[in-house]
GROMACS .gro file of N, CA and C in nm:
model
  282
    1MET      N    1   1.175  -1.089  -1.232
    1MET     CA    2   1.180  -0.966  -1.309
    1MET      C    3   1.290  -0.872  -1.256
    2LEU      N    4   1.284  -0.837  -1.130
    2LEU     CA    5   1.379  -0.744  -1.073
    2LEU      C    6   1.480  -0.818  -0.987
    3GLU      N    7   1.602  -0.770  -0.990
    3GLU     CA    8   1.709  -0.830  -0.910
    3GLU      C    9   1.748  -0.734  -0.799
    4GLY      N   10   1.710  -0.762  -0.678
    4GLY     CA   11   1.745  -0.677  -0.565
    4GLY      C   12   1.665  -0.548  -0.560
    5LEU      N   13   1.710  -0.458  -0.473
    5LEU     CA   14   1.639  -0.333  -0.449
    5LEU      C   15   1.674  -0.226  -0.551
    6LEU      N   16   1.575  -0.147  -0.585
    6LEU     CA   17   1.594  -0.034  -0.676
    6LEU      C   18   1.638   0.088  -0.596
    7PRO      N   19   1.707   0.183  -0.660
    7PRO     CA   20   1.752   0.302  -0.588
    7PRO      C   21   1.637   0.398  -0.556
    8ILE      N   22   1.656   0.475  -0.451
    8ILE     CA   23   1.562   0.580  -0.414
    8ILE      C   24   1.551   0.677  -0.532
    9GLY      N   25   1.429   0.724  -0.555
    9GLY     CA   26   1.405   0.814  -0.667
    9GLY      C   27   1.354   0.744  -0.791
   10THR      N   28   1.357   0.610  -0.791
   10THR     CA   29   1.306   0.534  -0.904
   10THR      C   30   1.155   0.554  -0.915
   11VAL      N   31   1.107   0.574  -1.036
   11VAL     CA   32   0.964   0.594  -1.061
   11VAL      C   33   0.910   0.467  -1.125
   12VAL      N   34   0.803   0.411  -1.064
   12VAL     CA   35   0.746   0.284  -1.108
   12VAL      C   36   0.594   0.295  -1.120
   13LEU      N   37   0.538   0.198  -1.189
   13LEU     CA   38   0.394   0.178  -1.192
   13LEU      C   39   0.367   0.043  -1.128
   14LEU      N   40   0.280   0.040  -1.029
   14LEU     CA   41   0.246  -0.085  -0.962
   14LEU      C   42   0.138  -0.157  -1.041
   15LYS      N   43   0.135  -0.288  -1.031
   15LYS     CA   44   0.034  -0.369  -1.098
   15LYS      C   45  -0.104  -0.322  -1.053
   16GLU      N   46  -0.198  -0.323  -1.146
   16GLU     CA   47  -0.336  -0.283  -1.122
   16GLU      C   48  -0.348  -0.139  -1.072
   17SER      N   49  -0.256  -0.053  -1.117
   17SER     CA   50  -0.258   0.088  -1.081
   17SER      C   51  -0.246   0.172  -1.207
   18THR      N   52  -0.290   0.296  -1.198
   18THR     CA   53  -0.277   0.389  -1.310
   18THR      C   54  -0.191   0.509  -1.274
   19LYS      N   55  -0.153   0.521  -1.147
   19LYS     CA   56  -0.075   0.636  -1.098
   19LYS      C   57   0.066   0.591  -1.065
   20ARG      N   58   0.165   0.663  -1.114
   20ARG     CA   59   0.304   0.628  -1.087
   20ARG      C   60   0.343   0.663  -0.944
   21VAL      N   61   0.442   0.590  -0.893
   21VAL     CA   62   0.492   0.605  -0.756
   21VAL      C   63   0.644   0.621  -0.763
   22MET      N   64   0.697   0.709  -0.677
   22MET     CA   65   0.842   0.726  -0.667
   22MET      C   66   0.891   0.662  -0.538
   23ILE      N   67   0.992   0.578  -0.548
   23ILE     CA   68   1.049   0.513  -0.430
   23ILE      C   69   1.120   0.617  -0.345
   24MET      N   70   1.084   0.622  -0.215
   24MET     CA   71   1.147   0.718  -0.125
   24MET      C   72   1.209   0.651  -0.003
   25GLY      N   73   1.204   0.518   0.003
   25GLY     CA   74   1.266   0.445   0.112
   25GLY      C   75   1.271   0.297   0.080
   26VAL      N   76   1.368   0.226   0.139
   26VAL     CA   77   1.380   0.081   0.120
   26VAL      C   78   1.382   0.013   0.256
   27CYS      N   79   1.354  -0.119   0.256
   27CYS     CA   80   1.354  -0.201   0.378
   27CYS      C   81   1.262  -0.138   0.484
   28GLN      N   82   1.135  -0.132   0.455
   28GLN     CA   83   1.040  -0.060   0.538
   28GLN      C   84   0.947  -0.154   0.616
   29ARG      N   85   0.905  -0.106   0.732
   29ARG     CA   86   0.804  -0.174   0.814
   29ARG      C   87   0.689  -0.078   0.837
   30SER      N   88   0.570  -0.135   0.847
   30SER     CA   89   0.451  -0.056   0.878
   30SER      C   90   0.434  -0.049   1.029
   31ALA      N   91   0.393   0.065   1.080
   31ALA     CA   92   0.374   0.082   1.224
   31ALA      C   93   0.271  -0.014   1.280
   32ASP      N   94   0.171  -0.050   1.202
   32ASP     CA   95   0.066  -0.140   1.251
   32ASP      C   96   0.091  -0.287   1.215
   33GLU      N   97   0.201  -0.315   1.148
   33GLU     CA   98   0.233  -0.452   1.106
   33GLU      C   99   0.385  -0.471   1.111
   34MET      N  100   0.443  -0.457   1.231
   34MET     CA  101   0.589  -0.456   1.246
   34MET      C  102   0.658  -0.586   1.202
   35GLU      N  103   0.586  -0.697   1.201
   35GLU     CA  104   0.649  -0.823   1.163
   35GLU      C  105   0.668  -0.835   1.012
   36LYS      N  106   0.597  -0.755   0.934
   36LYS     CA  107   0.608  -0.761   0.788
   36LYS      C  108   0.713  -0.661   0.739
   37LEU      N  109   0.798  -0.706   0.650
   37LEU     CA  110   0.902  -0.622   0.592
   37LEU      C  111   0.868  -0.598   0.445
   38TRP      N  112   0.868  -0.473   0.407
   38TRP     CA  113   0.839  -0.434   0.269
   38TRP      C  114   0.968  -0.390   0.201
   39ASP      N  115   0.977  -0.412   0.071
   39ASP     CA  116   1.094  -0.368  -0.004
   39ASP      C  117   1.103  -0.215  -0.008
   40TYR      N  118   0.989  -0.148  -0.024
   40TYR     CA  119   0.989  -0.004  -0.047
   40TYR      C  120   0.874   0.069   0.021
   41CYS      N  121   0.895   0.200   0.037
   41CYS     CA  122   0.784   0.293   0.058
   41CYS      C  123   0.795   0.395  -0.054
   42GLY      N  124   0.681   0.444  -0.097
   42GLY     CA  125   0.682   0.539  -0.207
   42GLY      C  126   0.573   0.642  -0.192
   43CYS      N  127   0.583   0.745  -0.273
   43CYS     CA  128   0.484   0.852  -0.276
   43CYS      C  129   0.440   0.873  -0.421
   44PHE      N  130   0.329   0.945  -0.436
   44PHE     CA  131   0.281   0.975  -0.571
   44PHE      C  132   0.387   1.049  -0.651
   45TYR      N  133   0.393   1.017  -0.781
   45TYR     CA  134   0.479   1.091  -0.873
   45TYR      C  135   0.388   1.158  -0.976
   46PRO      N  136   0.403   1.285  -1.003
   46PRO     CA  137   0.511   1.375  -0.970
   46PRO      C  138   0.488   1.459  -0.844
   47GLU      N  139   0.379   1.436  -0.773
   47GLU     CA  140   0.344   1.521  -0.660
   47GLU      C  141   0.443   1.516  -0.545
   48GLY      N  142   0.499   1.398  -0.518
   48GLY     CA  143   0.590   1.382  -0.405
   48GLY      C  144   0.515   1.358  -0.276
   49TYR      N  145   0.581   1.379  -0.165
   49TYR     CA  146   0.526   1.353  -0.032
   49TYR      C  147   0.409   1.448  -0.005
   50LEU      N  148   0.291   1.390   0.024
   50LEU     CA  149   0.171   1.468   0.053
   50LEU      C  150   0.121   1.445   0.195
   51GLY      N  151   0.192   1.363   0.272
   51GLY     CA  152   0.154   1.332   0.408
   51GLY      C  153   0.164   1.183   0.435
   52ALA      N  154   0.168   1.149   0.564
   52ALA     CA  155   0.187   1.009   0.604
   52ALA      C  156   0.077   0.918   0.553
   53ASP      N  157  -0.042   0.970   0.532
   53ASP     CA  158  -0.153   0.887   0.484
   53ASP      C  159  -0.147   0.863   0.333
   54LYS      N  160  -0.048   0.920   0.267
   54LYS     CA  161  -0.030   0.903   0.122
   54LYS      C  162   0.101   0.832   0.089
   55ILE      N  163   0.149   0.747   0.180
   55ILE     CA  164   0.269   0.667   0.160
   55ILE      C  165   0.226   0.524   0.127
   56PHE      N  166   0.294   0.463   0.032
   56PHE     CA  167   0.260   0.328  -0.011
   56PHE      C  168   0.374   0.233   0.020
   57LEU      N  169   0.341   0.118   0.077
   57LEU     CA  170   0.439   0.012   0.102
   57LEU      C  171   0.417  -0.095  -0.004
   58PHE      N  172   0.528  -0.139  -0.067
   58PHE     CA  173   0.514  -0.239  -0.173
   58PHE      C  174   0.644  -0.316  -0.189
   59ASN      N  175   0.634  -0.427  -0.262
   59ASN     CA  176   0.747  -0.516  -0.287
   59ASN      C  177   0.779  -0.522  -0.436
   60ASN      N  178   0.897  -0.573  -0.469
   60ASN     CA  179   0.940  -0.584  -0.609
   60ASN      C  180   0.836  -0.652  -0.697
   61GLU      N  181   0.775  -0.760  -0.648
   61GLU     CA  182   0.681  -0.835  -0.732
   61GLU      C  183   0.554  -0.758  -0.765
   62GLN      N  184   0.530  -0.647  -0.698
   62GLN     CA  185   0.413  -0.564  -0.726
   62GLN      C  186   0.441  -0.460  -0.835
   63ILE      N  187   0.566  -0.448  -0.877
   63ILE     CA  188   0.603  -0.349  -0.978
   63ILE      C  189   0.574  -0.404  -1.117
   64ASP      N  190   0.498  -0.326  -1.193
   64ASP     CA  191   0.463  -0.364  -1.330
   64ASP      C  192   0.561  -0.305  -1.431
   65ARG      N  193   0.603  -0.180  -1.406
   65ARG     CA  194   0.688  -0.111  -1.503
   65ARG      C  195   0.777  -0.011  -1.432
   66ILE      N  196   0.901   0.001  -1.480
   66ILE     CA  197   0.994   0.100  -1.429
   66ILE      C  198   1.003   0.212  -1.533
   67TYR      N  199   0.975   0.335  -1.491
   67TYR     CA  200   0.981   0.449  -1.582
   67TYR      C  201   1.118   0.516  -1.579
   68ALA      N  202   1.178   0.527  -1.461
   68ALA     CA  203   1.309   0.593  -1.448
   68ALA      C  204   1.380   0.540  -1.326
   69LEU      N  205   1.508   0.512  -1.338
   69LEU     CA  206   1.587   0.469  -1.223
   69LEU      C  207   1.636   0.590  -1.146
   70GLY      N  208   1.638   0.576  -1.014
   70GLY     CA  209   1.691   0.682  -0.929
   70GLY      C  210   1.842   0.694  -0.943
   71TYR      N  211   1.895   0.795  -0.878
   71TYR     CA  212   2.038   0.825  -0.884
   71TYR      C  213   2.121   0.710  -0.828
   72GLN      N  214   2.228   0.677  -0.900
   72GLN     CA  215   2.318   0.570  -0.857
   72GLN      C  216   2.462   0.620  -0.861
   73ASP      N  217   2.533   0.593  -0.752
   73ASP     CA  218   2.676   0.620  -0.746
   73ASP      C  219   2.739   0.513  -0.658
   74GLU      N  220   2.865   0.527  -0.626
   74GLU     CA  221   2.935   0.425  -0.548
   74GLU      C  222   2.869   0.405  -0.412
   75GLU      N  223   2.826   0.514  -0.348
   75GLU     CA  224   2.763   0.504  -0.217
   75GLU      C  225   2.631   0.426  -0.225
   76GLN      N  226   2.551   0.456  -0.327
   76GLN     CA  227   2.423   0.386  -0.345
   76GLN      C  228   2.447   0.239  -0.376
   77ILE      N  229   2.545   0.207  -0.456
   77ILE     CA  230   2.574   0.067  -0.493
   77ILE      C  231   2.618  -0.011  -0.369
   78ALA      N  232   2.704   0.047  -0.286
   78ALA     CA  233   2.748  -0.019  -0.162
   78ALA      C  234   2.630  -0.039  -0.068
   79PHE      N  235   2.543   0.062  -0.057
   79PHE     CA  236   2.423   0.050   0.027
   79PHE      C  237   2.332  -0.060  -0.024
   80LYS      N  238   2.311  -0.065  -0.155
   80LYS     CA  239   2.225  -0.167  -0.216
   80LYS      C  240   2.274  -0.307  -0.184
   81GLU      N  241   2.405  -0.329  -0.195
   81GLU     CA  242   2.460  -0.461  -0.166
   81GLU      C  243   2.430  -0.502  -0.022
   82LYS      N  244   2.451  -0.410   0.073
   82LYS     CA  245   2.424  -0.440   0.214
   82LYS      C  246   2.274  -0.458   0.239
   83ALA      N  247   2.192  -0.374   0.179
   83ALA     CA  248   2.047  -0.383   0.198
   83ALA      C  249   1.991  -0.511   0.137
   84ASP      N  250   2.038  -0.549   0.019
   84ASP     CA  251   1.992  -0.674  -0.044
   84ASP      C  252   2.024  -0.793   0.046
   85LEU      N  253   2.145  -0.796   0.100
   85LEU     CA  254   2.186  -0.905   0.189
   85LEU      C  255   2.102  -0.906   0.317
   86ALA      N  256   2.080  -0.790   0.375
   86ALA     CA  257   1.999  -0.780   0.496
   86ALA      C  258   1.856  -0.828   0.470
   87MET      N  259   1.799  -0.788   0.358
   87MET     CA  260   1.662  -0.830   0.324
   87MET      C  261   1.655  -0.982   0.307
   88GLN      N  262   1.754  -1.040   0.241
   88GLN     CA  263   1.756  -1.185   0.224
   88GLN      C  264   1.762  -1.256   0.359
   89ASN      N  265   1.848  -1.208   0.448
   89ASN     CA  266   1.862  -1.270   0.580
   89ASN      C  267   1.736  -1.254   0.663
   90LEU      N  268   1.675  -1.136   0.660
   90LEU     CA  269   1.552  -1.112   0.736
   90LEU      C  270   1.438  -1.200   0.686
   91ARG      N  271   1.428  -1.217   0.556
   91ARG     CA  272   1.319  -1.299   0.499
   91ARG      C  273   1.342  -1.447   0.530
   92LYS      N  274   1.469  -1.491   0.532
   92LYS     CA  275   1.500  -1.630   0.566
   92LYS      C  276   1.461  -1.663   0.709
   93ASN      N  277   1.481  -1.566   0.798
   93ASN     CA  278   1.456  -1.587   0.941
   93ASN      C  279   1.314  -1.555   0.984
   94SER      N  280   1.228  -1.517   0.892
   94SER     CA  281   1.090  -1.486   0.932
   94SER      C  282   0.991  -1.588   0.882
   0.00000   0.00000   0.00000
């Protein structure tokens, strides 16, 4: 469904969810599960960041619907290319 990482600010609906989430970080690890790499961390939309206990870690395959893409420019596109490659390499080696 999705090709590579989505930009920060993208608003999505996760499978089996009714509340939208906004992507606020990519290539994330959980403090209690450092060996696992997640595609994204997100917060509730439209509320935004409500605290560390309200952050969600998820992967592309968990996204059911994209409502809005985050801001994209040359800097974001260059970052995406590097991040996509890094994620591929990390997943191959784990």
